[in-house]
Tab-separated table of C-alpha atoms in Angstrom:
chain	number	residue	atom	x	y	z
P	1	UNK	CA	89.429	50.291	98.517
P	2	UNK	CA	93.121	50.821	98.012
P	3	UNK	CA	95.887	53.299	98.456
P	4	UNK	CA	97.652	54.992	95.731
P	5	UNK	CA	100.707	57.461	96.169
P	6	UNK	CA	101.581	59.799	93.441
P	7	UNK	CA	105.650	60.466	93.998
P	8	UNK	CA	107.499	63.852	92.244
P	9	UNK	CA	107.939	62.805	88.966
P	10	UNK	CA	111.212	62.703	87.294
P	11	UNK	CA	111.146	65.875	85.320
P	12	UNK	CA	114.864	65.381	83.531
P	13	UNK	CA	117.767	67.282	82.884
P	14	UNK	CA	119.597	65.957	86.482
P	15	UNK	CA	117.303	67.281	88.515
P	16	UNK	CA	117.238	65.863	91.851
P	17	UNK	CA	114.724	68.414	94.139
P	18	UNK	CA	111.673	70.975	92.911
P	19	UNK	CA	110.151	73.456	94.319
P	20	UNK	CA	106.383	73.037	95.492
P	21	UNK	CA	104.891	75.932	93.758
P	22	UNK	CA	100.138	75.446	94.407
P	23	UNK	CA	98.216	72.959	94.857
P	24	UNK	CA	95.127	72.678	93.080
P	25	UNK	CA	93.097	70.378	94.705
P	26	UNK	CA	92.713	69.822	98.732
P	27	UNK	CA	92.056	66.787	101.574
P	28	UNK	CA	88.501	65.179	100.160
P	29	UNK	CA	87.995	66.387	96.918
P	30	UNK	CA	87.330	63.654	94.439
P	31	UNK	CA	89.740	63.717	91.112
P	32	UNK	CA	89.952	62.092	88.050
P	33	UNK	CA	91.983	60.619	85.453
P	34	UNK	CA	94.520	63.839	83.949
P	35	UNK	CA	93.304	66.282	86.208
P	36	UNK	CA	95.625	69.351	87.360
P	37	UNK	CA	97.105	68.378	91.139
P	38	UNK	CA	99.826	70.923	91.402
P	39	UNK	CA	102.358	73.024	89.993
P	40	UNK	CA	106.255	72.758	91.160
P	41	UNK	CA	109.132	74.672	90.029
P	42	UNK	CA	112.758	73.717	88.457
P	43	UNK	CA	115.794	76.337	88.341
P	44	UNK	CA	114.013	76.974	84.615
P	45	UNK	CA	110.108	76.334	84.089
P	46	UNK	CA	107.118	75.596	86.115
P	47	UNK	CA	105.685	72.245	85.453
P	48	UNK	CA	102.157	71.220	86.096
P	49	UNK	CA	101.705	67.317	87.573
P	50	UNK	CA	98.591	65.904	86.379
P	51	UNK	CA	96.558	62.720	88.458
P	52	UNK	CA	97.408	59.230	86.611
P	53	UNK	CA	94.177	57.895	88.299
P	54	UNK	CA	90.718	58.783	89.703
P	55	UNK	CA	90.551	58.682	93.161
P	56	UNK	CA	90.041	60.490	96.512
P	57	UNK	CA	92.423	62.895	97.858
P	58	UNK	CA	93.271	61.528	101.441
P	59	UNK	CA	96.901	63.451	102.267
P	60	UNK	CA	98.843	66.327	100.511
P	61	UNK	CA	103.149	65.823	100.906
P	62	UNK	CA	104.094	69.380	101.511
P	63	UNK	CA	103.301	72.986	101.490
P	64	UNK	CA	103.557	75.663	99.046
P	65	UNK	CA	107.337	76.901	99.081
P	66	UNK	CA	108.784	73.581	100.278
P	67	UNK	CA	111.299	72.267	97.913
P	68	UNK	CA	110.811	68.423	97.621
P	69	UNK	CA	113.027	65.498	96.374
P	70	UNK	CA	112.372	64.093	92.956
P	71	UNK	CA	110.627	60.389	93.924
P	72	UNK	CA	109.548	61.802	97.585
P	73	UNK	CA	105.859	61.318	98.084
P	74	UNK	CA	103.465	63.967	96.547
P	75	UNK	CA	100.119	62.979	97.431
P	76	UNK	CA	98.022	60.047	98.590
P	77	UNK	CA	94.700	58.953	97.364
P	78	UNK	CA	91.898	56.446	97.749
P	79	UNK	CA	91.152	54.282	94.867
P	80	UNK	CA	88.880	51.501	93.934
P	81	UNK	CA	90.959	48.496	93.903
P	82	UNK	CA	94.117	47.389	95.426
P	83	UNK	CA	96.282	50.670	94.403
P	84	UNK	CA	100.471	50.856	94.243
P	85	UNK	CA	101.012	51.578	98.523
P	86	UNK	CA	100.244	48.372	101.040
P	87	UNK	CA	101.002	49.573	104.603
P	88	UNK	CA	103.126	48.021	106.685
P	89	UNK	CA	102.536	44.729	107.989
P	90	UNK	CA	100.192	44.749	111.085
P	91	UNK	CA	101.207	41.237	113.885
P	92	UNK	CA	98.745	38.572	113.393
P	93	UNK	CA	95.963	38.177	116.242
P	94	UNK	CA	97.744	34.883	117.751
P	95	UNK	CA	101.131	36.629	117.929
P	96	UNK	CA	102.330	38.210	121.096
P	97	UNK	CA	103.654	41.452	120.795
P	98	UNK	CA	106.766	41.568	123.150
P	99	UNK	CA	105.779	44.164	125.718
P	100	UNK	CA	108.548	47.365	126.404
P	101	UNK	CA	110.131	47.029	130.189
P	102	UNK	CA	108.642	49.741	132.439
P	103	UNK	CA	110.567	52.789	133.047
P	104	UNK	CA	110.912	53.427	136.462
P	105	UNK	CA	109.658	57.119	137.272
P	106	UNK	CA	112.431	59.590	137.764
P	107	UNK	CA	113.021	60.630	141.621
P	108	UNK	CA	111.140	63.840	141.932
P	109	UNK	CA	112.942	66.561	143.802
P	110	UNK	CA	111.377	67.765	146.745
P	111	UNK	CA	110.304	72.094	145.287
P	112	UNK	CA	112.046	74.679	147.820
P	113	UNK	CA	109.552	75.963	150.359
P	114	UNK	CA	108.649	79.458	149.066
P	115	UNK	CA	109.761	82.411	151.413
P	116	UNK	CA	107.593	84.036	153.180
P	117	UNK	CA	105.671	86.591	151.194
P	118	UNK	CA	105.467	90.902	152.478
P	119	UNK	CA	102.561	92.290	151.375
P	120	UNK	CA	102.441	95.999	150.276
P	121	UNK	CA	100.078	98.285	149.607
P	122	UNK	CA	100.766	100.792	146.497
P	123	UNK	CA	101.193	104.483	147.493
P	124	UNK	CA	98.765	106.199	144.844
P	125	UNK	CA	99.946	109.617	143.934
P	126	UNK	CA	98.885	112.450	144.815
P	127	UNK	CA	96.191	113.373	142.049
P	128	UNK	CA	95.649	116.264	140.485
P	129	UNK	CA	92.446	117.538	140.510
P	130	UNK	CA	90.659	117.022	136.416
P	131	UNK	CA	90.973	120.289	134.815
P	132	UNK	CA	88.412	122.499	135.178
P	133	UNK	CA	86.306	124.125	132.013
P	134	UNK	CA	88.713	126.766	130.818
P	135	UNK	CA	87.530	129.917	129.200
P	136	UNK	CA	88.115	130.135	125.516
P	137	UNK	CA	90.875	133.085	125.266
P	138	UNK	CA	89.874	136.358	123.907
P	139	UNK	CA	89.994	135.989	119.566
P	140	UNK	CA	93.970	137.040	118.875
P	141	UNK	CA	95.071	136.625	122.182
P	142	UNK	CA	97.893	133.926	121.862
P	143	UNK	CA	98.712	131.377	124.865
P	144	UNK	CA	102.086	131.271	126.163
P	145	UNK	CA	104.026	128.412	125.832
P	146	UNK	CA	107.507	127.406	124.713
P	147	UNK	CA	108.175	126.567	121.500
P	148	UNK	CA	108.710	122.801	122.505
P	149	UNK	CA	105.370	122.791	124.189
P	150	UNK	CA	103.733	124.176	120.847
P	151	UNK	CA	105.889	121.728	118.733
P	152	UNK	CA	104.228	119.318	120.984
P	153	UNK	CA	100.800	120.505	120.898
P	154	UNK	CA	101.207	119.978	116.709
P	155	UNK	CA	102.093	116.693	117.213
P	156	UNK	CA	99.283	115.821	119.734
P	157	UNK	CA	96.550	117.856	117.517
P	158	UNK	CA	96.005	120.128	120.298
P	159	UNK	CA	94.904	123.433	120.429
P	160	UNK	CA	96.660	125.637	122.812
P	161	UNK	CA	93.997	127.862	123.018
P	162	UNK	CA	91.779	125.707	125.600
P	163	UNK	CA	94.741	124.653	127.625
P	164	UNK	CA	94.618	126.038	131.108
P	165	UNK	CA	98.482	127.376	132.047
P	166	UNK	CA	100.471	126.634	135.144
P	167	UNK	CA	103.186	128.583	134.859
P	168	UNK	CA	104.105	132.178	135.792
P	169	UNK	CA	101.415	134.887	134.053
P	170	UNK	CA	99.705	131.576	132.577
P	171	UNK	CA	102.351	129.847	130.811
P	172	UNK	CA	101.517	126.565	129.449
P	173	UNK	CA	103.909	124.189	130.559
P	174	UNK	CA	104.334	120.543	129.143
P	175	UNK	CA	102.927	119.075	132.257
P	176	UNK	CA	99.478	120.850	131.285
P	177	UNK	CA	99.566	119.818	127.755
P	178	UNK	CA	99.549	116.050	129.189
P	179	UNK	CA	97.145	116.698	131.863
P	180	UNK	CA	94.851	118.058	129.019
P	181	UNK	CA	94.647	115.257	126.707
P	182	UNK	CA	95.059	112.576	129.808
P	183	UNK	CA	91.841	114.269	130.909
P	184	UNK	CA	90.214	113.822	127.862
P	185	UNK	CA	91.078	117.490	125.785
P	186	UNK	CA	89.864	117.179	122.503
P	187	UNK	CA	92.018	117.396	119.668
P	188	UNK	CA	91.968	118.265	115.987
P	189	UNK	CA	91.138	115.872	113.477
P	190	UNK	CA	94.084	115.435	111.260
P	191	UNK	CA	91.743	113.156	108.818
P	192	UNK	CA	94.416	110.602	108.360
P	193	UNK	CA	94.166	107.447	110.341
P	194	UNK	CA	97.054	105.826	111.709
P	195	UNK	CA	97.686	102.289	110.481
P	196	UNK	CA	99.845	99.653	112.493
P	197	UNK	CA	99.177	96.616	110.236
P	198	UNK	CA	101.641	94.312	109.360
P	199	UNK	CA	101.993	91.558	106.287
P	200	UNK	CA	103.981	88.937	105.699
P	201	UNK	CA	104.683	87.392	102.700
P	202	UNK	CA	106.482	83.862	102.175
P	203	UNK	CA	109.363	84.516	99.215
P	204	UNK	CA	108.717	80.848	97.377
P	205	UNK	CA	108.180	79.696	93.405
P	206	UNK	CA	108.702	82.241	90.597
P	207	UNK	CA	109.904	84.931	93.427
P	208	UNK	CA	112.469	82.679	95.262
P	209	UNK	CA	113.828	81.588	92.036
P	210	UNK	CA	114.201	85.492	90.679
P	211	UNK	CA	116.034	86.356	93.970
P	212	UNK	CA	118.472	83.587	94.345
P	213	UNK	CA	119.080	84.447	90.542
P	214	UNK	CA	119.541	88.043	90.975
P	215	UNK	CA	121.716	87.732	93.915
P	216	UNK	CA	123.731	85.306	92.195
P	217	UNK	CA	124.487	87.367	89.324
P	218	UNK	CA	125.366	90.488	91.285
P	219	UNK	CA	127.689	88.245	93.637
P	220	UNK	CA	129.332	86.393	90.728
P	221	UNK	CA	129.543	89.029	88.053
P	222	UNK	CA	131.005	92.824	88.510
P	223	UNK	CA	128.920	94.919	86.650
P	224	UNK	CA	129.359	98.598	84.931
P	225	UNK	CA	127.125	100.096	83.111
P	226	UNK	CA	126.844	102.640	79.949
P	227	UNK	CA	124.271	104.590	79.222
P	228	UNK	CA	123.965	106.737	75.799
P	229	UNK	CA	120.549	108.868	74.423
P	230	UNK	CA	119.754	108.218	70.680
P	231	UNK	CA	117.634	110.358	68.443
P	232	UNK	CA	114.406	107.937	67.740
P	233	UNK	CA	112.331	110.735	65.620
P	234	UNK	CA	113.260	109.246	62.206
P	235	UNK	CA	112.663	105.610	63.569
P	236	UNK	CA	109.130	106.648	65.145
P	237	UNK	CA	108.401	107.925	61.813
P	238	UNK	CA	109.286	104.773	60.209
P	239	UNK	CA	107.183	102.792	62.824
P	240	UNK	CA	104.008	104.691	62.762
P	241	UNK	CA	104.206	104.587	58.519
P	242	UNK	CA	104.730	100.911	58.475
P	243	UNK	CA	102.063	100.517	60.778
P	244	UNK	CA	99.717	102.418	59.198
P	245	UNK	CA	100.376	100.385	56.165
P	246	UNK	CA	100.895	96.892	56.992
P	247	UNK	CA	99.362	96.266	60.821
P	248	UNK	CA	96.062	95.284	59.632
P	249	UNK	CA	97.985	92.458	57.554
P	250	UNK	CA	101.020	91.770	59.530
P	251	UNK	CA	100.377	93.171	63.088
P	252	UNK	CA	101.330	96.094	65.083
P	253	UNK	CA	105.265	97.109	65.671
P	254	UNK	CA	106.441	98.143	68.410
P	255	UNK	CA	110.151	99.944	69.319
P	256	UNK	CA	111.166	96.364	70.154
P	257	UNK	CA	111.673	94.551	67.279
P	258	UNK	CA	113.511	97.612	65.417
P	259	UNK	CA	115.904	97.556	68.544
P	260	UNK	CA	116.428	93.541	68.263
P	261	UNK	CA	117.676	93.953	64.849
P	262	UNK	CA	119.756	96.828	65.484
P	263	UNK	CA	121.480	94.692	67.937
P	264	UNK	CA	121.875	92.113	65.442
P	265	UNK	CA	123.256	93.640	62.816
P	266	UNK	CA	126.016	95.600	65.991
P	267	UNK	CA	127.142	91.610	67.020
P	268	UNK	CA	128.526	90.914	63.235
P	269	UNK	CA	131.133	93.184	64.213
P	270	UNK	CA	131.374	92.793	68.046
P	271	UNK	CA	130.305	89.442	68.509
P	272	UNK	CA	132.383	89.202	72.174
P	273	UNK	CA	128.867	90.730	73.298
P	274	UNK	CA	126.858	87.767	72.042
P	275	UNK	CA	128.227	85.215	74.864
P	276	UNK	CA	127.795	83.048	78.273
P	277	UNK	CA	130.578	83.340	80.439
P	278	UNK	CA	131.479	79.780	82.355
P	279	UNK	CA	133.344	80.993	85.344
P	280	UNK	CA	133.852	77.731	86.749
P	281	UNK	CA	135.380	76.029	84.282
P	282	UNK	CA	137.084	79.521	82.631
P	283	UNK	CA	135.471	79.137	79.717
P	284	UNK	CA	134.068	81.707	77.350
P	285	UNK	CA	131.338	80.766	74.682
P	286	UNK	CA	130.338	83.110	71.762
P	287	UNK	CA	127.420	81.841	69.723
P	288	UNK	CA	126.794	83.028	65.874
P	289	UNK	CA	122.634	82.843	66.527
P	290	UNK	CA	121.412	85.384	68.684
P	291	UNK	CA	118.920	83.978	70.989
P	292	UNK	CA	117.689	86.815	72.623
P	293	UNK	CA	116.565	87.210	75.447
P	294	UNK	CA	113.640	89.599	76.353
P	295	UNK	CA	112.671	90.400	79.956
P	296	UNK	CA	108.928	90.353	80.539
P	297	UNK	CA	107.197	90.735	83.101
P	298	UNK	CA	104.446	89.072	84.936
P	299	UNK	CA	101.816	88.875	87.858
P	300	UNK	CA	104.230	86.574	89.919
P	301	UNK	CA	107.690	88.154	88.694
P	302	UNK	CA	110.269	89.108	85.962
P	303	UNK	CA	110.742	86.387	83.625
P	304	UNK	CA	113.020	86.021	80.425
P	305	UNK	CA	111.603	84.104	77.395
P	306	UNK	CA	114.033	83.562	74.389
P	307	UNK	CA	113.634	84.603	71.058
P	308	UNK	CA	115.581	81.962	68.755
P	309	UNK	CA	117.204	83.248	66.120
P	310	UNK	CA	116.552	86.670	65.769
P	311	UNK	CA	118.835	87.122	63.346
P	312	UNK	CA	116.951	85.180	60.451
P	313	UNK	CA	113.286	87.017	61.244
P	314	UNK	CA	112.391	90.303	59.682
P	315	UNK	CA	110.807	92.979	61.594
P	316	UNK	CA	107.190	91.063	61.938
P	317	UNK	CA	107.953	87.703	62.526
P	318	UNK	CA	110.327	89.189	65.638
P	319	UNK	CA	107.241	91.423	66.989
P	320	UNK	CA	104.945	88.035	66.900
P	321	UNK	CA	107.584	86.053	68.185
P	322	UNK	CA	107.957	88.441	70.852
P	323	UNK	CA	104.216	88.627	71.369
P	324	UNK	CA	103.314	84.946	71.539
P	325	UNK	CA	106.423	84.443	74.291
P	326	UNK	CA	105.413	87.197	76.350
P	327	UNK	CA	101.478	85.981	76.385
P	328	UNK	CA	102.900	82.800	77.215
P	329	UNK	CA	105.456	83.639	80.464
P	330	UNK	CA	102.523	86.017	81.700
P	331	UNK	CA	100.534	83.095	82.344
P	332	UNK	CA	102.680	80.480	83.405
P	333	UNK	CA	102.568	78.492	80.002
P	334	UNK	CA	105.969	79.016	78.872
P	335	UNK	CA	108.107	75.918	78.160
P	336	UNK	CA	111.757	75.446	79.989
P	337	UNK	CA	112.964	75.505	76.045
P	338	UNK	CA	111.552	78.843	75.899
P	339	UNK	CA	112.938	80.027	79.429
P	340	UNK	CA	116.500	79.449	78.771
P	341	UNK	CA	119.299	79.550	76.161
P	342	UNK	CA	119.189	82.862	75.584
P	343	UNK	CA	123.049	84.599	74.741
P	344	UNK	CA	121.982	88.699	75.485
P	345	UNK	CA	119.453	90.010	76.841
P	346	UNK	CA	116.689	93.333	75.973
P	347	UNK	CA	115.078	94.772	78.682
P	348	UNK	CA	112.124	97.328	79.058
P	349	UNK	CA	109.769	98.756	81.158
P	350	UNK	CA	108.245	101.145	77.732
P	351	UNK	CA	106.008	103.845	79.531
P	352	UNK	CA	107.636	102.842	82.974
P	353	UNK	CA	111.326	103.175	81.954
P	354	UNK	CA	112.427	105.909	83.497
P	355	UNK	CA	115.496	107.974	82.717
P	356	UNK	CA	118.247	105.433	83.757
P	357	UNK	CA	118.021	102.346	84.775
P	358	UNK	CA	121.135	99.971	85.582
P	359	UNK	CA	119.789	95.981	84.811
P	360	UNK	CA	121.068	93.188	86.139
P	361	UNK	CA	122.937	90.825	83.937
P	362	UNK	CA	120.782	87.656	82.778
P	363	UNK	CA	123.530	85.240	84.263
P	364	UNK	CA	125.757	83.410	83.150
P	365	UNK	CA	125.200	86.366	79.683
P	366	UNK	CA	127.844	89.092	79.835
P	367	UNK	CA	125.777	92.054	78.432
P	368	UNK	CA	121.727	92.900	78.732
P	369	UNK	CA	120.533	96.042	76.930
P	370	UNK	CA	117.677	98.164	79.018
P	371	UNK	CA	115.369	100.592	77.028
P	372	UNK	CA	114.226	103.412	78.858
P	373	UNK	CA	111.339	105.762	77.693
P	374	UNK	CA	111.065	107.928	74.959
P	375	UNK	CA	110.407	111.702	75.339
P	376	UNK	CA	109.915	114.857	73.531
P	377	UNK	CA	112.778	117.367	74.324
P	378	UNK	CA	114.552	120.283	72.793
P	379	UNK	CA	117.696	119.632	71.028
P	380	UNK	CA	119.865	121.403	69.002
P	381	UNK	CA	120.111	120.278	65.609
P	382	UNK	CA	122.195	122.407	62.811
P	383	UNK	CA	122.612	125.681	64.818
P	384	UNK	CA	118.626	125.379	65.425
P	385	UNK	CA	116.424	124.168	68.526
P	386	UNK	CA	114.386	121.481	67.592
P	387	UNK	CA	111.958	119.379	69.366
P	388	UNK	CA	113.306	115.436	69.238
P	389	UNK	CA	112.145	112.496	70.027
P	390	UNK	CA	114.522	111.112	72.640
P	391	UNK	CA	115.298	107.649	74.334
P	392	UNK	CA	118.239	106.082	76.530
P	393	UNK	CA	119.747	103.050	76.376
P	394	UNK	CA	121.288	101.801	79.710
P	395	UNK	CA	122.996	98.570	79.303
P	396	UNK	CA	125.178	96.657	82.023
P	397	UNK	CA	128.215	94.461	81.089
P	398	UNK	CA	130.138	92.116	82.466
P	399	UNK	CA	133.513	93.846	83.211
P	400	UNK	CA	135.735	90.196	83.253
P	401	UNK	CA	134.753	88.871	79.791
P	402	UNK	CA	133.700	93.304	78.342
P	403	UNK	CA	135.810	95.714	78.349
P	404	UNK	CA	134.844	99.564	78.334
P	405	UNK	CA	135.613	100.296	74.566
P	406	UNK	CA	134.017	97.132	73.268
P	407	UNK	CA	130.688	98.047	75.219
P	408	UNK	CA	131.295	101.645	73.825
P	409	UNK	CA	131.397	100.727	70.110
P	410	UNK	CA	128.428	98.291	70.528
P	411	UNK	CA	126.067	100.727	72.272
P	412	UNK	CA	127.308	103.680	69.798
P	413	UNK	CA	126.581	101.188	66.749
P	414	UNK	CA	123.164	100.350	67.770
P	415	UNK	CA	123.070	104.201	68.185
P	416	UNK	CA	123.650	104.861	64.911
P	417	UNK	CA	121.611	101.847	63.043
P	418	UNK	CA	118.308	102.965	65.192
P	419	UNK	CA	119.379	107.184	63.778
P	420	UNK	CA	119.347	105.951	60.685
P	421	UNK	CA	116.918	103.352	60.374
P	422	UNK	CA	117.723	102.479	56.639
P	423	UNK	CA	120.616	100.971	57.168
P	424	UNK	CA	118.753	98.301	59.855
P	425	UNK	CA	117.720	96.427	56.844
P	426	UNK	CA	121.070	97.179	54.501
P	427	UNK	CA	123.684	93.767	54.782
């Protein structure tokens, strides 16, 4: 039998250390050929390392969280043969091995004789005699006690009325309210149990990487945000007709796509929106495709697939575009392609979305877009109250590379595209 080590592949792109996301197989278990060892992480995409042989696992090279250099060892198995790993050479049985000079012990100082020890015996306290079996007070007749000592009582569950008082004309005092429950009182149920358990939780793979990135971008970018309601009740209307008619052939729209396109059709004329900002180098790149970004979110954390090109799919082939990404970064199967490139991003929690929100910028992007939900409110509409179908759009810019007029006119020209939805599909 031989030994074969299995190092962290070289996954491209520069990059010299992963992240070591889960294991998938343990100390003993017997693998084959292509079968699933691990999972590790990159700044962009998870990437699953498959076994190039059968073997025997015999040692794992890290832990779940630890972030490990590209060629460091990964794992070690036992295979049939000679394998790639030949330990290092052991001296042959008529070599001497040159013996190590004995230390000489270290003089031992001689301890301090201890000082004589005074014994002494604890003066108990004086007790105080257990309470005694205290006659419920007559029904409406209230104890006397300070409000403290009630306040107390509350907080102890304790009802004053089989306390026994100390104090002048039978005044509960605080000492008696202790004495009470030290002696066993009973108390009143609250029905709620006091928990004192504690949880940690180690911050590593998709959740390390969405910190560090979302403390970056806060640290590196200064934010300010704009936030404008639009009147959806003519796009709804469009939405539930062109469902009705076309879902069974085309699939099911959501808001969405009819928001991506709005925001295409707003970057013809401000495309300072549709950017990455290099603040290293100074350097500010606007793109003519807008690959859009489109916060989703999954089991392990917020992640951002791109949608390529929106600008040259209609309203369906955005909506499955949108669908087949998101299915993809919920379960982990979402290529680093797919994970990165995007130039602006669209966020939304639908049902969840609040009022306001204020979304982080997708760094190094100077603009993201956040939907918040739609409601039904009253609004006044040619001198007459009308109920509307409402929904805000908060949307956070980068103030170095945006200023406050050009966010303006782009958030007030998706505005009116999505008010009049006709003119989404007019060029």
């Amino acid at each position: 039998m031989g030994t074969h080590v299995i190092k962290m592949p070289d996954i491209g792109e520069g990059i010299a250390e992963v992240e070591l996301v889960e294991w998938h197989v343990q100390v003993g278990d017997e693998v084959h050929e292509d079968q699933l060892l691990a999972e590790v992480m990159t700044d962009k995409a998870t990437v699953e390392i498959p076994s190039p042989v059968s073997g025997k696992i015999i040692a794992l090279g890290g832990v779940p969280g630890q972030v490990m250099a590209v060629g460091g060892e990964l794992i070690r198995l036992e295979v049939e043969g000679l394998g790639n790993h030949r330990e290092a050479a052991q001296p042959k049985a008529h070599e001497e091995v040159p013996a190590k000079p004995e230390a000489k012990p270290a003089p031992v100082a001689e301890a301090p004789k201890p000082a004589p020890r005074v014994e002494s015996k604890p003066v108990a306290p004086a007790a105080r005699p257990a309470p005694s079996p205290a006659p419920r007070r007559a029904p409406g007749e209230k104890p006397l006690a300070s409000p403290a000592v009630r306040q107390r009582a509350r907080d102890l569950g304790v009802e004053l009325q089989f306390v026994q008082g100390s104090g002048p004309a039978g005044r509960i005092l605080r000492e008696d309210l202790e004495h009470f429950v030290e002696h066993g009182g009973a108390t009143i149920a609250s029905g709620y149990a006091a928990r004192h358990d504690e949880h940690q939780i180690p911050v590593i793979g998709l959740r390390r990487k969405i910190a560090q990135k979302m403390a970056e971008a806060k640290r590196r970018i200064p934010h300010f945000s704009y936030v404008e309601e639009i009147d959806v009740t003519d796009l709804e209307a469009l939405r539930v007709h062109l469902n009705a008619k076309h879902a069974a052939a085309r699939g099911k729209l959501t808001l969405l796509p009819f928001i991506a396109r709005a925001m295409v059709v707003a970057l013809r004329d401000i495309p300072q929106l549709n950017a990455r900002y290099d603040d290293e180098a100074d350097v500010i790149t606007r793109y003519g495709a807008v690959h859009l970004g489109v916060a989703t979110q999954s089991d392990n954390g917020l992640m951002v697939p791109v949608l390529r090109n929106a600008e040259s799919r209609d309203l369906w082939g955005n909506s499955a575009e949108v669908a087949r990404l998101a299915e993809a970064a919920r379960h982990g199967k979402a290529s680093r392609e797919e994970l990165s490139g995007s130039t602006i991003t669209l966020s939304s929690l639908g049902a969840l979305g609040g009022i306001v929100s204020t979304p982080v910028i997708n760094y190094p992007e100077v603009a993201i877009v956040g939907v918040n939900r739609m409601v039904e409110r009253p609004m006044v509409v040619n001198g007459q109250v009308v109920v509307r179908k409402m929904m805000n759009l908060s949307s956070s810019f980068d103030h170095r590379v945006v200023d406050g007029m050009d966010a303006a006119a782009f958030i007030q020209a998706v505005r009116a595209l999505l008010e009049h939805p006709a003119t989404l599909f007019i060029d």
